[in-house]
mmCIF file of C-alpha atoms and ligand atoms in Angstrom:
data_model
loop_
_atom_site.group_PDB
_atom_site.id
_atom_site.type_symbol
_atom_site.label_atom_id
_atom_site.label_comp_id
_atom_site.label_asym_id
_atom_site.label_seq_id
_atom_site.Cartn_x
_atom_site.Cartn_y
_atom_site.Cartn_z
ATOM 1 C CA UNK A 24 2.750 -27.438 -64.726
ATOM 2 C CA UNK A 25 5.554 -25.092 -67.115
ATOM 3 C CA UNK A 26 4.545 -24.530 -70.369
ATOM 4 C CA UNK A 27 7.060 -23.547 -73.221
ATOM 5 C CA UNK A 28 6.457 -19.389 -73.902
ATOM 6 C CA UNK A 29 5.460 -20.675 -77.512
ATOM 7 C CA UNK A 30 3.341 -23.252 -76.953
ATOM 8 C CA UNK A 31 -0.408 -22.136 -78.122
ATOM 9 C CA UNK A 32 -1.533 -23.054 -74.724
ATOM 10 C CA UNK A 33 0.544 -20.501 -72.669
ATOM 11 C CA UNK A 34 -0.045 -18.019 -75.632
ATOM 12 C CA UNK A 35 -3.912 -18.137 -74.556
ATOM 13 C CA UNK A 36 -2.871 -19.197 -70.457
ATOM 14 C CA UNK A 37 -0.799 -15.781 -70.267
ATOM 15 C CA UNK A 38 -2.730 -13.506 -67.534
ATOM 16 C CA UNK A 39 -3.460 -10.489 -70.041
ATOM 17 C CA UNK A 40 -4.388 -12.274 -73.011
ATOM 18 C CA UNK A 41 -6.551 -14.834 -71.350
ATOM 19 C CA UNK A 42 -8.724 -12.051 -70.567
ATOM 20 C CA UNK A 43 -8.677 -10.226 -73.536
ATOM 21 C CA UNK A 44 -9.626 -14.154 -74.940
ATOM 22 C CA UNK A 45 -12.673 -14.463 -72.947
ATOM 23 C CA UNK A 46 -14.129 -10.916 -73.622
ATOM 24 C CA UNK A 47 -14.026 -11.282 -77.531
ATOM 25 C CA UNK A 48 -15.201 -14.845 -76.941
ATOM 26 C CA UNK A 49 -18.141 -14.338 -74.648
ATOM 27 C CA UNK A 50 -19.023 -11.149 -77.487
ATOM 28 C CA UNK A 51 -18.406 -13.382 -80.218
ATOM 29 C CA UNK A 52 -21.124 -15.805 -78.411
ATOM 30 C CA UNK A 53 -23.292 -13.659 -77.636
ATOM 31 C CA UNK A 54 -23.415 -12.002 -81.221
ATOM 32 C CA UNK A 55 -23.603 -15.167 -82.444
ATOM 33 C CA UNK A 56 -26.509 -16.634 -80.672
ATOM 34 C CA UNK A 57 -28.120 -13.048 -81.165
ATOM 35 C CA UNK A 58 -28.063 -13.180 -84.835
ATOM 36 C CA UNK A 59 -30.168 -16.640 -84.680
ATOM 37 C CA UNK A 60 -32.834 -14.998 -82.877
ATOM 38 C CA UNK A 61 -32.855 -11.863 -84.760
ATOM 39 C CA UNK A 62 -33.563 -14.191 -87.838
ATOM 40 C CA UNK A 63 -36.005 -16.404 -86.077
ATOM 41 C CA UNK A 64 -38.340 -13.163 -84.400
ATOM 42 C CA UNK A 65 -39.762 -12.712 -88.130
ATOM 43 C CA UNK A 66 -41.877 -15.519 -87.780
ATOM 44 C CA UNK A 67 -44.428 -16.567 -86.256
ATOM 45 C CA UNK A 68 -44.924 -19.269 -83.435
ATOM 46 C CA UNK A 69 -46.510 -21.800 -86.310
ATOM 47 C CA UNK A 70 -44.181 -20.733 -88.745
ATOM 48 C CA UNK A 71 -41.615 -22.068 -86.602
ATOM 49 C CA UNK A 72 -42.792 -25.486 -86.666
ATOM 50 C CA UNK A 73 -43.304 -26.166 -90.046
ATOM 51 C CA UNK A 74 -41.509 -29.198 -91.489
ATOM 52 C CA UNK A 75 -41.968 -28.787 -95.873
ATOM 53 C CA UNK A 76 -39.925 -31.924 -96.597
ATOM 54 C CA UNK A 77 -37.448 -34.073 -95.633
ATOM 55 C CA UNK A 78 -34.995 -32.168 -96.033
ATOM 56 C CA UNK A 79 -35.540 -29.146 -94.587
ATOM 57 C CA UNK A 80 -35.787 -28.581 -90.846
ATOM 58 C CA UNK A 81 -38.178 -26.662 -88.828
ATOM 59 C CA UNK A 82 -37.060 -22.681 -87.248
ATOM 60 C CA UNK A 83 -37.970 -23.878 -83.748
ATOM 61 C CA UNK A 84 -35.661 -26.809 -84.510
ATOM 62 C CA UNK A 85 -32.679 -24.870 -85.694
ATOM 63 C CA UNK A 86 -32.651 -23.256 -82.820
ATOM 64 C CA UNK A 87 -32.766 -26.010 -80.748
ATOM 65 C CA UNK A 88 -30.486 -27.967 -81.919
ATOM 66 C CA UNK A 89 -27.470 -25.215 -81.791
ATOM 67 C CA UNK A 90 -28.371 -25.042 -78.524
ATOM 68 C CA UNK A 91 -27.854 -28.497 -78.125
ATOM 69 C CA UNK A 92 -24.574 -28.855 -79.702
ATOM 70 C CA UNK A 93 -23.195 -26.259 -77.297
ATOM 71 C CA UNK A 94 -24.871 -28.084 -74.508
ATOM 72 C CA UNK A 95 -23.543 -31.645 -75.609
ATOM 73 C CA UNK A 96 -19.921 -30.942 -76.976
ATOM 74 C CA UNK A 97 -19.433 -28.064 -74.791
ATOM 75 C CA UNK A 98 -20.840 -27.872 -71.273
ATOM 76 C CA UNK A 99 -21.290 -31.850 -70.457
ATOM 77 C CA UNK A 100 -17.539 -32.272 -70.916
ATOM 78 C CA UNK A 101 -16.314 -29.084 -70.202
ATOM 79 C CA UNK A 102 -18.578 -27.054 -67.189
ATOM 80 C CA UNK A 103 -18.292 -28.630 -64.168
ATOM 81 C CA UNK A 104 -21.429 -29.135 -62.426
ATOM 82 C CA UNK A 105 -23.738 -28.603 -65.635
ATOM 83 C CA UNK A 106 -27.136 -29.530 -64.915
ATOM 84 C CA UNK A 107 -29.088 -30.482 -68.333
ATOM 85 C CA UNK A 108 -31.676 -28.220 -69.382
ATOM 86 C CA UNK A 109 -34.336 -31.253 -69.989
ATOM 87 C CA UNK A 110 -33.299 -34.861 -70.470
ATOM 88 C CA UNK A 111 -35.660 -35.637 -73.186
ATOM 89 C CA UNK A 112 -33.810 -33.235 -75.832
ATOM 90 C CA UNK A 113 -31.023 -34.762 -76.727
ATOM 91 C CA UNK A 114 -32.882 -37.404 -78.497
ATOM 92 C CA UNK A 115 -35.159 -34.438 -80.285
ATOM 93 C CA UNK A 116 -32.038 -32.258 -81.180
ATOM 94 C CA UNK A 117 -29.472 -34.393 -82.174
ATOM 95 C CA UNK A 118 -28.987 -33.814 -86.191
ATOM 96 C CA UNK A 119 -26.755 -36.604 -86.867
ATOM 97 C CA UNK A 120 -24.264 -37.308 -84.557
ATOM 98 C CA UNK A 121 -24.867 -41.919 -84.220
ATOM 99 C CA UNK A 122 -21.804 -41.023 -81.268
ATOM 100 C CA UNK A 123 -23.595 -39.121 -79.211
ATOM 101 C CA UNK A 124 -26.579 -40.935 -78.659
ATOM 102 C CA UNK A 125 -30.478 -42.049 -80.092
ATOM 103 C CA UNK A 126 -32.385 -38.929 -82.227
ATOM 104 C CA UNK A 127 -35.385 -38.358 -83.411
ATOM 105 C CA UNK A 128 -36.274 -39.398 -87.225
ATOM 106 C CA UNK A 129 -35.389 -36.412 -89.297
ATOM 107 C CA UNK A 130 -38.672 -36.623 -91.791
ATOM 108 C CA UNK A 131 -40.621 -36.156 -88.409
ATOM 109 C CA UNK A 132 -38.920 -32.775 -86.960
ATOM 110 C CA UNK A 133 -42.268 -31.011 -87.983
ATOM 111 C CA UNK A 134 -44.521 -33.274 -85.683
ATOM 112 C CA UNK A 135 -42.960 -32.028 -82.715
ATOM 113 C CA UNK A 136 -45.467 -29.315 -81.458
ATOM 114 C CA UNK A 137 -44.246 -29.601 -77.450
ATOM 115 C CA UNK A 138 -41.207 -28.453 -76.425
ATOM 116 C CA UNK A 139 -43.444 -25.095 -77.879
ATOM 117 C CA UNK A 140 -41.397 -21.792 -79.218
ATOM 118 C CA UNK A 141 -41.013 -20.045 -75.581
ATOM 119 C CA UNK A 142 -39.374 -23.565 -74.148
ATOM 120 C CA UNK A 143 -36.648 -23.218 -76.848
ATOM 121 C CA UNK A 144 -36.110 -19.629 -75.938
ATOM 122 C CA UNK A 145 -35.994 -20.922 -72.635
ATOM 123 C CA UNK A 146 -33.568 -23.815 -73.321
ATOM 124 C CA UNK A 147 -31.470 -21.340 -75.067
ATOM 125 C CA UNK A 148 -31.296 -18.975 -72.470
ATOM 126 C CA UNK A 149 -29.852 -21.725 -69.893
ATOM 127 C CA UNK A 150 -27.245 -22.577 -72.523
ATOM 128 C CA UNK A 151 -26.541 -18.858 -73.238
ATOM 129 C CA UNK A 152 -25.649 -18.551 -69.234
ATOM 130 C CA UNK A 153 -24.163 -21.672 -68.834
ATOM 131 C CA UNK A 154 -21.426 -20.966 -71.927
ATOM 132 C CA UNK A 155 -20.903 -17.682 -70.299
ATOM 133 C CA UNK A 156 -20.293 -18.572 -66.953
ATOM 134 C CA UNK A 157 -17.797 -21.325 -68.703
ATOM 135 C CA UNK A 158 -16.193 -18.527 -70.812
ATOM 136 C CA UNK A 159 -15.608 -16.524 -67.861
ATOM 137 C CA UNK A 160 -14.455 -19.044 -65.281
ATOM 138 C CA UNK A 161 -12.586 -22.292 -67.442
ATOM 139 C CA UNK A 162 -9.384 -22.971 -65.986
ATOM 140 C CA UNK A 163 -6.468 -21.175 -68.307
ATOM 141 C CA UNK A 164 -5.221 -24.892 -68.800
ATOM 142 C CA UNK A 165 -8.374 -26.020 -70.368
ATOM 143 C CA UNK A 166 -9.327 -22.973 -72.204
ATOM 144 C CA UNK A 167 -7.957 -23.034 -75.573
ATOM 145 C CA UNK A 168 -9.547 -26.547 -76.443
ATOM 146 C CA UNK A 169 -12.874 -24.676 -74.850
ATOM 147 C CA UNK A 170 -12.536 -21.894 -77.093
ATOM 148 C CA UNK A 171 -11.639 -24.489 -79.811
ATOM 149 C CA UNK A 172 -14.955 -26.352 -79.342
ATOM 150 C CA UNK A 173 -16.527 -23.094 -78.885
ATOM 151 C CA UNK A 174 -15.758 -21.595 -82.359
ATOM 152 C CA UNK A 175 -16.544 -24.779 -83.876
ATOM 153 C CA UNK A 176 -20.001 -24.372 -82.501
ATOM 154 C CA UNK A 177 -20.406 -20.621 -83.468
ATOM 155 C CA UNK A 178 -19.451 -21.982 -87.270
ATOM 156 C CA UNK A 179 -21.881 -24.413 -86.913
ATOM 157 C CA UNK A 180 -24.611 -22.350 -85.572
ATOM 158 C CA UNK A 181 -24.179 -19.547 -88.498
ATOM 159 C CA UNK A 182 -24.518 -22.762 -90.997
ATOM 160 C CA UNK A 183 -27.640 -23.414 -89.603
ATOM 161 C CA UNK A 184 -28.639 -19.508 -89.658
ATOM 162 C CA UNK A 185 -28.576 -19.651 -93.630
ATOM 163 C CA UNK A 186 -30.300 -22.788 -93.046
ATOM 164 C CA UNK A 187 -33.357 -21.400 -90.997
ATOM 165 C CA UNK A 188 -33.569 -18.792 -94.103
ATOM 166 C CA UNK A 189 -33.560 -21.270 -96.985
ATOM 167 C CA UNK A 190 -35.843 -24.215 -94.880
ATOM 168 C CA UNK A 191 -37.973 -21.446 -93.968
ATOM 169 C CA UNK A 192 -38.390 -20.120 -97.592
ATOM 170 C CA UNK A 193 -39.508 -23.298 -99.203
ATOM 171 C CA UNK A 194 -42.350 -23.574 -96.794
ATOM 172 C CA UNK A 195 -43.393 -20.483 -97.694
ATOM 173 C CA UNK A 196 -43.451 -21.535 -101.465
ATOM 174 C CA UNK A 197 -45.638 -23.800 -100.326
ATOM 175 C CA UNK A 198 -48.187 -21.531 -99.233
ATOM 176 C CA UNK A 199 -50.812 -20.457 -101.710
ATOM 177 C CA UNK A 200 -50.781 -16.750 -99.480
ATOM 178 C CA UNK A 201 -47.164 -16.534 -100.677
ATOM 179 C CA UNK A 202 -46.372 -15.299 -97.354
ATOM 180 C CA UNK A 203 -42.785 -12.554 -97.008
ATOM 181 C CA UNK A 204 -40.456 -13.821 -94.158
ATOM 182 C CA UNK A 205 -39.444 -9.428 -94.693
ATOM 183 C CA UNK A 206 -41.319 -7.615 -97.212
ATOM 184 C CA UNK A 207 -38.455 -5.094 -97.092
ATOM 185 C CA UNK A 208 -35.701 -7.232 -98.318
ATOM 186 C CA UNK A 209 -33.857 -6.342 -100.813
ATOM 187 C CA UNK A 210 -31.635 -8.564 -103.206
ATOM 188 C CA UNK A 211 -28.308 -8.025 -103.671
ATOM 189 C CA UNK A 212 -26.956 -5.943 -106.598
ATOM 190 C CA UNK A 213 -24.963 -8.102 -109.230
ATOM 191 C CA UNK A 214 -21.838 -6.640 -110.111
ATOM 192 C CA UNK A 215 -21.516 -4.566 -113.374
ATOM 193 C CA UNK A 216 -18.457 -4.327 -115.892
ATOM 194 C CA UNK A 217 -16.846 -6.271 -118.338
ATOM 195 C CA UNK A 218 -18.438 -10.111 -118.510
ATOM 196 C CA UNK A 219 -17.101 -12.974 -120.583
ATOM 197 C CA UNK A 220 -14.207 -15.135 -119.394
ATOM 198 C CA UNK A 221 -10.791 -14.928 -117.734
ATOM 199 C CA UNK A 222 -7.635 -16.542 -117.812
ATOM 200 C CA UNK A 223 -6.845 -18.640 -114.542
ATOM 201 C CA UNK A 224 -2.826 -19.257 -114.028
ATOM 202 C CA UNK A 225 -2.098 -22.661 -115.486
ATOM 203 C CA UNK A 226 0.167 -24.908 -113.432
ATOM 204 C CA UNK A 227 0.471 -25.931 -110.119
ATOM 205 C CA UNK A 228 -0.912 -24.130 -107.383
ATOM 206 C CA UNK A 229 -2.048 -24.945 -103.593
ATOM 207 C CA UNK A 230 -5.478 -25.059 -101.960
ATOM 208 C CA UNK A 231 -7.228 -25.596 -99.088
ATOM 209 C CA UNK A 232 -6.969 -23.927 -96.117
ATOM 210 C CA UNK A 233 -3.723 -22.346 -94.733
ATOM 211 C CA UNK A 234 -2.181 -20.261 -91.587
ATOM 212 C CA UNK A 235 -4.207 -19.096 -88.864
ATOM 213 C CA UNK A 236 -8.108 -18.666 -88.912
ATOM 214 C CA UNK A 237 -10.698 -21.122 -88.221
ATOM 215 C CA UNK A 238 -11.489 -23.646 -91.026
ATOM 216 C CA UNK A 239 -13.218 -26.935 -91.148
ATOM 217 C CA UNK A 240 -11.323 -30.058 -90.830
ATOM 218 C CA UNK A 241 -12.812 -30.526 -94.931
ATOM 219 C CA UNK A 242 -10.647 -27.229 -96.224
ATOM 220 C CA UNK A 243 -7.046 -29.636 -95.095
ATOM 221 C CA UNK A 244 -4.852 -30.328 -95.648
ATOM 222 C CA UNK A 245 -3.728 -27.726 -97.966
ATOM 223 C CA UNK A 246 -2.556 -28.908 -101.184
ATOM 224 C CA UNK A 247 -1.401 -28.626 -104.396
ATOM 225 C CA UNK A 248 -4.030 -29.184 -107.235
ATOM 226 C CA UNK A 249 -3.013 -28.954 -111.129
ATOM 227 C CA UNK A 250 -5.170 -26.340 -112.878
ATOM 228 C CA UNK A 251 -5.528 -26.537 -116.688
ATOM 229 C CA UNK A 252 -5.204 -24.151 -119.547
ATOM 230 C CA UNK A 253 -8.979 -22.596 -118.709
ATOM 231 C CA UNK A 254 -10.811 -19.920 -118.304
ATOM 232 C CA UNK A 255 -13.729 -18.858 -115.698
ATOM 233 C CA UNK A 256 -16.513 -16.817 -116.097
ATOM 234 C CA UNK A 257 -16.274 -13.355 -114.565
ATOM 235 C CA UNK A 258 -20.178 -13.005 -113.729
ATOM 236 C CA UNK A 259 -22.677 -15.362 -112.509
ATOM 237 C CA UNK A 260 -25.507 -17.198 -115.172
ATOM 238 C CA UNK A 261 -28.275 -14.698 -114.896
ATOM 239 C CA UNK A 262 -31.789 -14.974 -114.973
ATOM 240 C CA UNK A 263 -31.888 -13.825 -118.573
ATOM 241 C CA UNK A 264 -29.349 -16.353 -119.582
ATOM 242 C CA UNK A 265 -31.492 -19.222 -117.462
ATOM 243 C CA UNK A 266 -34.914 -17.742 -119.764
ATOM 244 C CA UNK A 267 -33.516 -18.205 -123.026
ATOM 245 C CA UNK A 268 -32.495 -21.915 -122.033
ATOM 246 C CA UNK A 269 -36.271 -22.655 -121.005
ATOM 247 C CA UNK A 270 -37.079 -21.202 -124.164
ATOM 248 C CA UNK A 271 -34.865 -23.368 -126.408
ATOM 249 C CA UNK A 272 -36.528 -26.224 -124.886
ATOM 250 C CA UNK A 273 -33.460 -27.305 -122.373
ATOM 251 C CA UNK A 274 -35.767 -29.052 -120.273
ATOM 252 C CA UNK A 275 -37.127 -31.123 -122.735
ATOM 253 C CA UNK A 276 -34.057 -32.031 -124.510
ATOM 254 C CA UNK A 277 -32.762 -35.534 -122.931
ATOM 255 C CA UNK A 278 -29.247 -35.325 -124.612
ATOM 256 C CA UNK A 279 -28.273 -31.869 -122.814
ATOM 257 C CA UNK A 280 -29.005 -33.812 -119.195
ATOM 258 C CA UNK A 281 -26.610 -36.582 -117.051
ATOM 259 C CA UNK A 282 -28.993 -39.806 -116.883
ATOM 260 C CA UNK A 283 -29.944 -38.911 -113.586
ATOM 261 C CA UNK A 284 -30.609 -35.546 -114.181
ATOM 262 C CA UNK A 285 -33.243 -36.694 -117.065
ATOM 263 C CA UNK A 286 -34.932 -39.068 -114.222
ATOM 264 C CA UNK A 287 -35.297 -36.058 -111.950
ATOM 265 C CA UNK A 288 -36.562 -33.768 -114.827
ATOM 266 C CA UNK A 289 -39.271 -36.036 -115.209
ATOM 267 C CA UNK A 290 -40.279 -37.441 -112.209
ATOM 268 C CA UNK A 291 -40.305 -33.695 -110.552
ATOM 269 C CA UNK A 292 -41.814 -32.177 -113.473
ATOM 270 C CA UNK A 293 -38.865 -29.604 -113.223
ATOM 271 C CA UNK A 294 -39.450 -26.999 -116.139
ATOM 272 C CA UNK A 295 -37.790 -24.175 -114.663
ATOM 273 C CA UNK A 296 -35.655 -23.219 -111.439
ATOM 274 C CA UNK A 297 -36.727 -24.149 -107.887
ATOM 275 C CA UNK A 298 -39.678 -21.640 -106.735
ATOM 276 C CA UNK A 299 -40.534 -20.158 -110.387
ATOM 277 C CA UNK A 300 -43.853 -19.851 -111.360
ATOM 278 C CA UNK A 301 -45.492 -18.292 -114.848
ATOM 279 C CA UNK A 302 -47.787 -15.216 -113.655
ATOM 280 C CA UNK A 303 -49.628 -13.203 -115.587
ATOM 281 C CA UNK A 304 -47.437 -13.650 -118.524
ATOM 282 C CA UNK A 305 -43.990 -13.830 -116.667
ATOM 283 C CA UNK A 306 -41.574 -15.595 -114.120
ATOM 284 C CA UNK A 307 -42.000 -14.699 -110.381
ATOM 285 C CA UNK A 308 -39.998 -16.535 -108.016
ATOM 286 C CA UNK A 309 -40.262 -17.143 -104.151
ATOM 287 C CA UNK A 310 -37.710 -14.899 -102.701
ATOM 288 C CA UNK A 311 -36.951 -13.604 -98.356
ATOM 289 C CA UNK A 312 -38.999 -10.364 -99.890
ATOM 290 C CA UNK A 313 -42.047 -12.857 -100.984
ATOM 291 C CA UNK A 314 -42.995 -13.722 -104.339
ATOM 292 C CA UNK A 315 -41.746 -11.299 -106.600
ATOM 293 C CA UNK A 316 -40.942 -11.243 -111.157
ATOM 294 C CA UNK A 317 -37.459 -12.743 -111.601
ATOM 295 C CA UNK A 318 -35.030 -9.844 -112.611
ATOM 296 C CA UNK A 319 -33.502 -10.902 -116.134
ATOM 297 C CA UNK A 320 -30.043 -9.081 -114.798
ATOM 298 C CA UNK A 321 -29.775 -10.908 -111.417
ATOM 299 C CA UNK A 322 -27.894 -14.296 -111.045
ATOM 300 C CA UNK A 323 -29.939 -17.610 -111.284
ATOM 301 C CA UNK A 324 -30.958 -19.069 -107.992
ATOM 302 C CA UNK A 325 -32.575 -22.485 -107.173
ATOM 303 C CA UNK A 326 -31.022 -24.811 -109.611
ATOM 304 C CA UNK A 327 -29.906 -28.314 -108.566
ATOM 305 C CA UNK A 328 -26.117 -29.664 -109.650
ATOM 306 C CA UNK A 329 -27.762 -31.449 -112.742
ATOM 307 C CA UNK A 330 -29.969 -28.352 -113.848
ATOM 308 C CA UNK A 331 -26.401 -26.518 -113.456
ATOM 309 C CA UNK A 332 -24.422 -28.942 -115.321
ATOM 310 C CA UNK A 333 -27.282 -29.410 -118.105
ATOM 311 C CA UNK A 334 -26.845 -25.570 -118.944
ATOM 312 C CA UNK A 335 -22.967 -25.586 -119.215
ATOM 313 C CA UNK A 336 -23.794 -28.081 -121.835
ATOM 314 C CA UNK A 337 -26.084 -26.466 -123.450
ATOM 315 C CA UNK A 338 -24.214 -23.220 -123.497
ATOM 316 C CA UNK A 339 -21.067 -25.073 -125.092
ATOM 317 C CA UNK A 340 -19.182 -24.775 -121.863
ATOM 318 C CA UNK A 341 -18.235 -26.226 -118.020
ATOM 319 C CA UNK A 342 -18.772 -26.106 -114.685
ATOM 320 C CA UNK A 343 -15.555 -25.067 -112.964
ATOM 321 C CA UNK A 344 -13.949 -27.464 -110.746
ATOM 322 C CA UNK A 345 -13.747 -26.348 -106.944
ATOM 323 C CA UNK A 346 -9.686 -25.650 -107.584
ATOM 324 C CA UNK A 347 -10.143 -23.978 -110.445
ATOM 325 C CA UNK A 348 -12.557 -21.733 -108.653
ATOM 326 C CA UNK A 349 -10.535 -21.557 -105.916
ATOM 327 C CA UNK A 350 -7.187 -20.540 -107.733
ATOM 328 C CA UNK A 351 -9.605 -17.736 -109.517
ATOM 329 C CA UNK A 352 -10.859 -16.341 -106.093
ATOM 330 C CA UNK A 353 -7.185 -16.132 -104.800
ATOM 331 C CA UNK A 354 -6.406 -13.896 -107.654
ATOM 332 C CA UNK A 355 -9.406 -12.096 -107.004
ATOM 333 C CA UNK A 356 -10.522 -12.627 -111.222
ATOM 334 C CA UNK A 357 -14.640 -12.850 -110.613
ATOM 335 C CA UNK A 358 -17.364 -10.781 -109.687
ATOM 336 C CA UNK A 359 -19.783 -11.907 -107.174
ATOM 337 C CA UNK A 360 -17.595 -15.005 -105.511
ATOM 338 C CA UNK A 361 -19.665 -14.508 -102.311
ATOM 339 C CA UNK A 362 -22.458 -13.322 -101.281
ATOM 340 C CA UNK A 363 -25.214 -14.209 -103.918
ATOM 341 C CA UNK A 364 -25.315 -17.794 -104.752
ATOM 342 C CA UNK A 365 -23.347 -20.493 -103.857
ATOM 343 C CA UNK A 366 -21.628 -21.794 -107.019
ATOM 344 C CA UNK A 367 -21.764 -25.680 -108.341
ATOM 345 C CA UNK A 368 -18.502 -26.649 -109.532
ATOM 346 C CA UNK A 369 -17.832 -30.434 -111.048
ATOM 347 C CA UNK A 370 -16.211 -31.743 -107.975
ATOM 348 C CA UNK A 371 -17.386 -34.708 -106.317
ATOM 349 C CA UNK A 372 -17.097 -33.644 -102.372
ATOM 350 C CA UNK A 373 -14.005 -35.786 -101.576
ATOM 351 C CA UNK A 374 -11.515 -36.063 -98.478
ATOM 352 C CA UNK A 375 -7.848 -34.179 -100.154
ATOM 353 C CA UNK A 376 -5.396 -36.100 -100.013
ATOM 354 C CA UNK A 377 -4.209 -37.013 -96.238
ATOM 355 C CA UNK A 378 -7.446 -36.021 -95.095
ATOM 356 C CA UNK A 379 -8.459 -37.614 -91.952
ATOM 357 C CA UNK A 380 -12.162 -36.907 -89.674
ATOM 358 C CA UNK A 381 -11.079 -36.196 -86.117
ATOM 359 C CA UNK A 382 -11.761 -39.412 -83.809
ATOM 360 C CA UNK A 383 -14.854 -38.758 -81.335
ATOM 361 C CA UNK A 384 -18.287 -37.163 -82.366
ATOM 362 C CA UNK A 385 -17.148 -34.206 -83.807
ATOM 363 C CA UNK A 386 -15.200 -36.153 -86.342
ATOM 364 C CA UNK A 387 -18.669 -36.661 -87.998
ATOM 365 C CA UNK A 388 -19.668 -33.277 -88.427
ATOM 366 C CA UNK A 389 -17.984 -33.257 -92.293
ATOM 367 C CA UNK A 390 -16.259 -36.272 -93.174
ATOM 368 C CA UNK A 391 -18.566 -39.035 -92.998
ATOM 369 C CA UNK A 392 -20.592 -37.028 -96.075
ATOM 370 C CA UNK A 393 -17.798 -37.660 -98.545
ATOM 371 C CA UNK A 394 -19.626 -39.766 -100.680
ATOM 372 C CA UNK A 395 -22.603 -38.792 -103.767
ATOM 373 C CA UNK A 396 -22.180 -35.127 -103.114
ATOM 374 C CA UNK A 397 -20.689 -32.410 -104.907
ATOM 375 C CA UNK A 398 -19.038 -29.310 -103.632
ATOM 376 C CA UNK A 399 -20.350 -25.839 -103.917
ATOM 377 C CA UNK A 400 -18.190 -22.495 -103.569
ATOM 378 C CA UNK A 401 -18.408 -19.001 -102.258
ATOM 379 C CA UNK A 402 -21.880 -17.729 -100.012
ATOM 380 C CA UNK A 403 -25.044 -16.977 -100.601
ATOM 381 C CA UNK A 404 -27.054 -13.687 -100.257
ATOM 382 C CA UNK A 405 -28.317 -15.910 -96.896
ATOM 383 C CA UNK A 406 -24.733 -16.566 -95.426
ATOM 384 C CA UNK A 407 -24.259 -14.962 -92.016
ATOM 385 C CA UNK A 408 -21.812 -11.837 -92.795
ATOM 386 C CA UNK A 409 -17.984 -13.199 -91.646
ATOM 387 C CA UNK A 410 -19.176 -16.850 -92.361
ATOM 388 C CA UNK A 411 -16.985 -17.383 -96.035
ATOM 389 C CA UNK A 412 -14.153 -17.908 -96.697
ATOM 390 C CA UNK A 413 -11.707 -18.500 -99.559
ATOM 391 C CA UNK A 414 -11.162 -22.345 -98.891
ATOM 392 C CA UNK A 415 -14.881 -22.779 -97.290
ATOM 393 C CA UNK A 416 -16.328 -26.688 -99.101
ATOM 394 C CA UNK A 417 -20.100 -26.587 -99.070
ATOM 395 C CA UNK A 418 -21.735 -29.131 -100.347
ATOM 396 C CA UNK A 419 -24.992 -30.555 -101.627
ATOM 397 C CA UNK A 420 -26.789 -33.548 -103.116
ATOM 398 C CA UNK A 421 -27.418 -33.211 -106.748
ATOM 399 C CA UNK A 422 -30.706 -32.819 -107.065
ATOM 400 C CA UNK A 423 -31.030 -30.206 -104.001
ATOM 401 C CA UNK A 424 -32.308 -26.789 -104.980
ATOM 402 C CA UNK A 425 -33.891 -25.413 -101.649
ATOM 403 C CA UNK A 426 -30.411 -23.787 -100.988
ATOM 404 C CA UNK A 427 -29.173 -20.201 -102.910
ATOM 405 C CA UNK A 428 -27.429 -21.851 -105.557
ATOM 406 C CA UNK A 429 -26.270 -20.471 -108.930
ATOM 407 C CA UNK A 430 -24.199 -21.418 -111.976
ATOM 408 C CA UNK A 431 -20.654 -19.983 -112.971
ATOM 409 C CA UNK A 432 -19.171 -21.303 -116.118
ATOM 410 C CA UNK A 433 -15.492 -22.332 -117.258
ATOM 411 C CA UNK A 434 -14.649 -23.072 -120.444
ATOM 412 C CA UNK A 435 -11.055 -24.843 -121.443
ATOM 413 C CA UNK A 436 -8.468 -23.478 -124.241
HETATM 414 FE FE1 FE2 B 502 -26.245 -29.280 -86.873
#
């Protein structure tokens, strides 16, 4: 069938471009898959089994689940003659895709000692070979859809690369021997320069993903938002500022807290950010390099939305909305917007005006979570290189604090 020269299909399908596109996709695929294994390689077989809480998953499960994603959404529908690696695996490694079939209970992922880590390594190799074969042989007419699903799978795997680290840190923090994921890991240096607040352009501005390049469906549609007369902090809240909050009785002052936040403080016994412990007369915290003294100048990490909100109230400030954050980021107003800590916003995770989730199982990726969670913006020290975007919307429940989450303040004028 003849196609218009201007259609996206014909752009991918023209001979020279298809070959170079195939090479690019194969390189990207192998690079992302390799990064997962590089992150897992520091962990022993025993490390890879443990599930330290219901929200966290074992490393072995992450390695298998991202592989299941390619097998289920890419290989089964698009690689003719593809043989499932193991018929038992879809039940074990489906996360939350109801349309993709039944699945193992999330809190019991740590009980799956078999398949063992070597079995998962073999599963990964099987799927890697099949995806590579698909990239090299897919019919030109099918190439756009195949590469589209492949790209979602790569960004999905990158999300799990970050979770792999946050989940193992949580497990290590429960271990009295204080294991270190990477003894040589160094924290990112917080940006220097003048502190304080900077005015965000007031008025109507567009946010969301525009133009070319990948985005998740929750970043669409590109749409207008109204920005009030406000200013945003150039820097992230530091550990020194957080220690002042603690020493001023922040965790013991109910008037600073949302009702649900105060309940969490009491039921969880929070007296400091996640992983903080008082040792030898000073605060220490679990890091990727093991337990280290808290650096007063570094941005605070592992705080929940409730804590971020209470701190903002204590400081006489507010949290920015996600639109305020994005307009400030587009204007280059903030230091450490990316690469240190996901920054809580005061925005509930809701659909943008006109958003509709896609049909089918992949439509479950984001849309069905748009209730009861808060948006975080930026990226963290654990986010894989190249994964961050100005329109990226991360989201977690308000009490969550095992991610690399921090705080940027805002004020209204
Ligand atoms: Fe997933």
